[in-house]
Short mmCIF file of C-alpha atoms in Angstrom, two decimals:
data_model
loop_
_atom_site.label_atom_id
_atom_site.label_comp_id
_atom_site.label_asym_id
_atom_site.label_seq_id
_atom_site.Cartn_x
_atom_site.Cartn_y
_atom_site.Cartn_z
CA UNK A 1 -9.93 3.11 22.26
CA UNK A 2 -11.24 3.58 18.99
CA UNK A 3 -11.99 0.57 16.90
CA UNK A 4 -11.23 2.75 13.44
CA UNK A 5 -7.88 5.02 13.25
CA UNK A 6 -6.97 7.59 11.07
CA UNK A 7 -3.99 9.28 11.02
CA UNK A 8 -3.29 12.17 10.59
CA UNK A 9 -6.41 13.65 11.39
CA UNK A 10 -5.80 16.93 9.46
CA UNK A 11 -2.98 17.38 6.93
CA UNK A 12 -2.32 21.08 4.63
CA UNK A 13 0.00 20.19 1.98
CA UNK A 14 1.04 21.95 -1.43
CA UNK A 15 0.22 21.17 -4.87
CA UNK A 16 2.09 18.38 -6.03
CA UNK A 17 3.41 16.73 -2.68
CA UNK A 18 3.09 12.99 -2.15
CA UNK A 19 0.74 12.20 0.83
CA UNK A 20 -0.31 8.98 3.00
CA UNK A 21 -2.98 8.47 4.81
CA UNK A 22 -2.96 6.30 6.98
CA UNK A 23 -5.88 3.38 8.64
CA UNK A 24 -6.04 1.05 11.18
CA UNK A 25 -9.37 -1.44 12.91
CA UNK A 26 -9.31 -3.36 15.83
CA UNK A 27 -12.34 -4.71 14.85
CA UNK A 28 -11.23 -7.82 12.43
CA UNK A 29 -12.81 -7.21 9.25
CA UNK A 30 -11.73 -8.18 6.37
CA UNK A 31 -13.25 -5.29 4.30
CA UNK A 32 -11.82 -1.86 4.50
CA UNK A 33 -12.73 1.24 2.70
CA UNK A 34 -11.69 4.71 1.89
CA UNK A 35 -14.38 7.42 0.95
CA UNK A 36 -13.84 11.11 0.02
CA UNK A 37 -16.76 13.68 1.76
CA UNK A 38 -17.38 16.73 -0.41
CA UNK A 39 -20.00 19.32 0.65
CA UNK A 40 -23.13 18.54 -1.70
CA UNK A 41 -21.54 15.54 -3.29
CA UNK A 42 -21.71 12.97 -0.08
CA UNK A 43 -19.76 10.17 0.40
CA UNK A 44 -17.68 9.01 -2.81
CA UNK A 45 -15.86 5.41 -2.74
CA UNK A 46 -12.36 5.95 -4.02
CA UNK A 47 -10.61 2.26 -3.32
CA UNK A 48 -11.84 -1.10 -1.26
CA UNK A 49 -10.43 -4.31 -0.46
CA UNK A 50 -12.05 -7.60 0.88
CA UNK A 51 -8.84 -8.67 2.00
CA UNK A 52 -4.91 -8.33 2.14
CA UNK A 53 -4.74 -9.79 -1.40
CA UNK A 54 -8.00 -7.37 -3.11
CA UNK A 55 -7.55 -4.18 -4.03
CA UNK A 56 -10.99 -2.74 -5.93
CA UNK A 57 -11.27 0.62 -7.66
CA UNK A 58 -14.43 2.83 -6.58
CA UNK A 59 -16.46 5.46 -8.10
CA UNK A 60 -13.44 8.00 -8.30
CA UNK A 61 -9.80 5.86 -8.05
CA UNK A 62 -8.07 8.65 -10.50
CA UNK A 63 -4.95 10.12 -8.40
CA UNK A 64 -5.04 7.88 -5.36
CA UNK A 65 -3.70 4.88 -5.04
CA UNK A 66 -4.02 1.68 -1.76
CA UNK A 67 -2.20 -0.39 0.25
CA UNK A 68 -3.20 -3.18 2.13
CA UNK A 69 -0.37 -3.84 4.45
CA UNK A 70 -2.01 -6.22 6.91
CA UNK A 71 -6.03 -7.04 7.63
CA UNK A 72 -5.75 -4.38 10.11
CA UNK A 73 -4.15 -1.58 7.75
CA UNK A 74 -5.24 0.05 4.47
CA UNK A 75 -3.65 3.23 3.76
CA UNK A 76 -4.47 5.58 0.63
CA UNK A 77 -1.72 7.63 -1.45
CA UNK A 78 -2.00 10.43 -2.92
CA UNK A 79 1.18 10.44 -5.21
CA UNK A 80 0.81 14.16 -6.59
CA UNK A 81 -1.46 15.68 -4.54
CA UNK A 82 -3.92 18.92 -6.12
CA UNK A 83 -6.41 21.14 -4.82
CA UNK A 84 -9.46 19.42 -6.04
CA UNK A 85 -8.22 16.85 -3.93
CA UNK A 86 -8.99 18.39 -0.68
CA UNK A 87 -11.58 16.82 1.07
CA UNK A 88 -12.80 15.03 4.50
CA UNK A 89 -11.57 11.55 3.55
CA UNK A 90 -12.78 8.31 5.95
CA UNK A 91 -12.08 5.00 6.16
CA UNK A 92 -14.60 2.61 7.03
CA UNK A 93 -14.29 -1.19 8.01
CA UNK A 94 -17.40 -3.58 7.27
CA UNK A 95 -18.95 -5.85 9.70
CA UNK A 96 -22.27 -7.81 8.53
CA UNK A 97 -25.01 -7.59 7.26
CA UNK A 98 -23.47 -4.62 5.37
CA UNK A 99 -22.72 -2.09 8.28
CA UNK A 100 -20.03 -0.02 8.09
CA UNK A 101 -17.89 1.44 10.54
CA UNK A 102 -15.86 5.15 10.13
CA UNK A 103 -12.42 6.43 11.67
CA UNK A 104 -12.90 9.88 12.74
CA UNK A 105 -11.74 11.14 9.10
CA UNK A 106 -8.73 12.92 7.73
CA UNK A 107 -8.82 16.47 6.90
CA UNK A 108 -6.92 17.47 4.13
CA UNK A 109 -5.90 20.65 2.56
CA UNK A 110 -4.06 20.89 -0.90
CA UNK A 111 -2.96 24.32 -1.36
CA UNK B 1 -29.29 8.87 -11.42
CA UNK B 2 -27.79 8.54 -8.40
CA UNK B 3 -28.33 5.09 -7.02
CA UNK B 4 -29.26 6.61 -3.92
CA UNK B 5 -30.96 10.22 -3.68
CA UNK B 6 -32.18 12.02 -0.21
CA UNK B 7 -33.76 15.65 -0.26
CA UNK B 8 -30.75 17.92 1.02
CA UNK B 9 -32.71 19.73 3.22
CA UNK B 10 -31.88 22.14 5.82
CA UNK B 11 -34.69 20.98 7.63
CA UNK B 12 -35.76 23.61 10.47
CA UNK B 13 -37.56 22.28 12.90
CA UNK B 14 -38.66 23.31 16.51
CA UNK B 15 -38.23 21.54 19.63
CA UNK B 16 -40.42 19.05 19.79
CA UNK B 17 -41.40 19.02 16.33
CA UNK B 18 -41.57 15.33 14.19
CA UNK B 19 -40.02 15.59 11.29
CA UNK B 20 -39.51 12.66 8.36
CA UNK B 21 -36.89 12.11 5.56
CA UNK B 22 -37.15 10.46 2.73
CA UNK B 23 -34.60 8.61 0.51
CA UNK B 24 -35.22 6.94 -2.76
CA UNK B 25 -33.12 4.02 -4.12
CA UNK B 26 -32.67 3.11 -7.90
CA UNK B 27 -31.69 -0.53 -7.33
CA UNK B 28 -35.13 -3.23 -6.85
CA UNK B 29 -32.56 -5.62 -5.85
CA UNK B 30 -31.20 -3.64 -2.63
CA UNK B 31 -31.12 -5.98 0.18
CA UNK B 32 -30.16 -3.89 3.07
CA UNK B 33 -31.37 -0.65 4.40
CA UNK B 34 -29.91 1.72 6.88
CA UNK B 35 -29.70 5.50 8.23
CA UNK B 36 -26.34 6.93 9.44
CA UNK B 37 -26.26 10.23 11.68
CA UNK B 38 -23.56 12.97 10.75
CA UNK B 39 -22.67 15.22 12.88
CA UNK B 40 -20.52 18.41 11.79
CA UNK B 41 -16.85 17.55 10.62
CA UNK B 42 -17.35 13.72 12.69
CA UNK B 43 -17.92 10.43 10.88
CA UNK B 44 -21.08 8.85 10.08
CA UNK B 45 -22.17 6.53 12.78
CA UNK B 46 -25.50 3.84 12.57
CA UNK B 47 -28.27 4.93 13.73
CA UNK B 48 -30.37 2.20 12.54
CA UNK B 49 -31.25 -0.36 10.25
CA UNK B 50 -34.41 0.05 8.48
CA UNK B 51 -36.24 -3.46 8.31
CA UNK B 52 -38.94 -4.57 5.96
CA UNK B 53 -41.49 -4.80 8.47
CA UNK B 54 -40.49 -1.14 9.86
CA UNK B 55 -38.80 -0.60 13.34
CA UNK B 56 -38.70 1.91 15.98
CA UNK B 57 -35.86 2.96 18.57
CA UNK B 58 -37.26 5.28 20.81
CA UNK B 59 -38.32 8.72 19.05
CA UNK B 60 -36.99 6.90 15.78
CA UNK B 61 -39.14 4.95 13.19
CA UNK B 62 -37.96 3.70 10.16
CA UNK B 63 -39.79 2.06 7.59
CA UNK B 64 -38.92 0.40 3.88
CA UNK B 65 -41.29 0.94 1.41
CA UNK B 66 -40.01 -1.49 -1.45
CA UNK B 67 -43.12 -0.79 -4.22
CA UNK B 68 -41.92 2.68 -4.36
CA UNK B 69 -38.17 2.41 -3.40
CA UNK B 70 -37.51 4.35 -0.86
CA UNK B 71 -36.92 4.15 2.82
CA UNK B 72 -38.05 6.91 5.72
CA UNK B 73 -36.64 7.96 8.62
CA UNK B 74 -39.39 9.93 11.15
CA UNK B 75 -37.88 11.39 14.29
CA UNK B 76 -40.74 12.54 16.99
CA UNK B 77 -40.27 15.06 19.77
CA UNK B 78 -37.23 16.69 18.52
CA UNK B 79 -34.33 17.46 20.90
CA UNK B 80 -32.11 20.14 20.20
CA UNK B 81 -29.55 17.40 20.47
CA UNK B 82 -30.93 15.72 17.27
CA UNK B 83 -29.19 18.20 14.82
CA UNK B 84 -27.15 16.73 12.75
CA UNK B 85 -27.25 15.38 9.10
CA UNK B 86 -28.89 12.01 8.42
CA UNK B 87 -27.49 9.81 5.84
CA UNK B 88 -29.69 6.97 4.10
CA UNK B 89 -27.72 3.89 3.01
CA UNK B 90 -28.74 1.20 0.65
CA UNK B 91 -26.82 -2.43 -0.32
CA UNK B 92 -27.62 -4.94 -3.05
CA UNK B 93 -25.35 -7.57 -1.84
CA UNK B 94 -24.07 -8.27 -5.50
CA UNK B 95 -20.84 -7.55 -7.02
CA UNK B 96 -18.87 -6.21 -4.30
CA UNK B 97 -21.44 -6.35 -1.61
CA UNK B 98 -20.93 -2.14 -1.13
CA UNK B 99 -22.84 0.33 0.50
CA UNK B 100 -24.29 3.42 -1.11
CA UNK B 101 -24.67 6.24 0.94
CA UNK B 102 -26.96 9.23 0.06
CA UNK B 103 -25.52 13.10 -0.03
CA UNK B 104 -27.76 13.44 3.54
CA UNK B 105 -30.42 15.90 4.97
CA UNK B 106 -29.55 18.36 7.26
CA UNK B 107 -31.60 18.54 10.11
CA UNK B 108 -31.75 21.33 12.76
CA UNK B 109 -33.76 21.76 15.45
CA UNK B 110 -34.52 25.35 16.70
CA UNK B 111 -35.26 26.28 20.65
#
């Protein structure tokens, strides 16, 4: 089994609809990530949290939002969802020193 | 400037062929080095750490060079199963202890 979920793994959605995306880790870290993958732009940090309690803004937080529901689950909201928003999004967990591991990424289409 | 910047590419290359990447940090305080493999529409996954002294797995040597800030990535005999797009990474263990990925080089290798 995986040790980094993502569900779903691809999602087409309209303009304006609210959408969750959804992460789980077997692998017991306490840091969790979500990253947006844009052709040409690379990975882009969008939200991170150390721990159940943290909740950091990245590089582009504007129109997502996180939850941390247990060490094991970070999910990312998209409360009114637009086209620029369509992306390949990851999560990633973080082990040490600094090594990061990805789900299998979340496809999304905002039409 | 991007705090971490890697030559796009496509990189053509025939079987066979050695081929090196480059990626160039901004940050003198980066602690922690490391290249990520891409393949299409999949997650990043480690390929390896880059350590000051320089290591080698196999047909893969990577090597820090902290006077000029960057790190390298040299891949010898190419296999046709080495396309893919490499991703540098770079951490300055400060502040929130993040890693910052480059936009990647695409790397094909040709029969």
């Amino acid at each position: 089994d995986a040790d980094v979920t993502q569900t779903p793994r691809n999602r087409i959605t309209k303009t304006g609809k609210r959408i969750m995306l959804e992460c789980s880790q077997t692998k017991g870290h306490d840091r969790m990530y979500w990253y947006r993958q844009d052709p040409g732009l690379g990975l882009r940090l969008i939200y991170y949290s150390f721990d159940v309690k943290d909740i950091n803004k990245g590089e582009i937080s504007d129109g997502y939002s996180v939850s941390r529901q247990a060490q094991a689950k970070f999910s990312l909201s998209l409360e009114s969802a637009i086209p620029n928003q369509t992306a390949l999004y990851f999560c990633a967990t973080m082990g040490g020193p600094a090594e990061q591991f990805f789900g299998p990424g979340t496809r999304l289409t905002v039409l | 400037r991007k705090e971490v910047e890697q030559d796009p590419g496509p990189f053509n290359v025939p079987e066979g062929a050695t081929v090196a990447f480059n990626c160039t940090y901004s940050n003198s305080a980066s602690q922690s080095f490391f290249w990520y493999r891409q393949d299409c529409r999949k997650e990043p996954k480690l390929l390896m750490s880059v350590y000051s002294s320089g290591n080698e797995d196999g047909r893969f040597t990577a090597q820090l060079n902290r006077a000029s800030q960057y790190i390298s990535l040299l891949i010898r005999d190419s296999k046709l199963s080495d396309s893919a797009t490499y991703l540098c990474a770079v951490n300055w263990e400060t502040g929130a202890n993040n890693l910052f990925f480059g936009t990647g080089t695409r790397l094909t290798v040709i029969p």
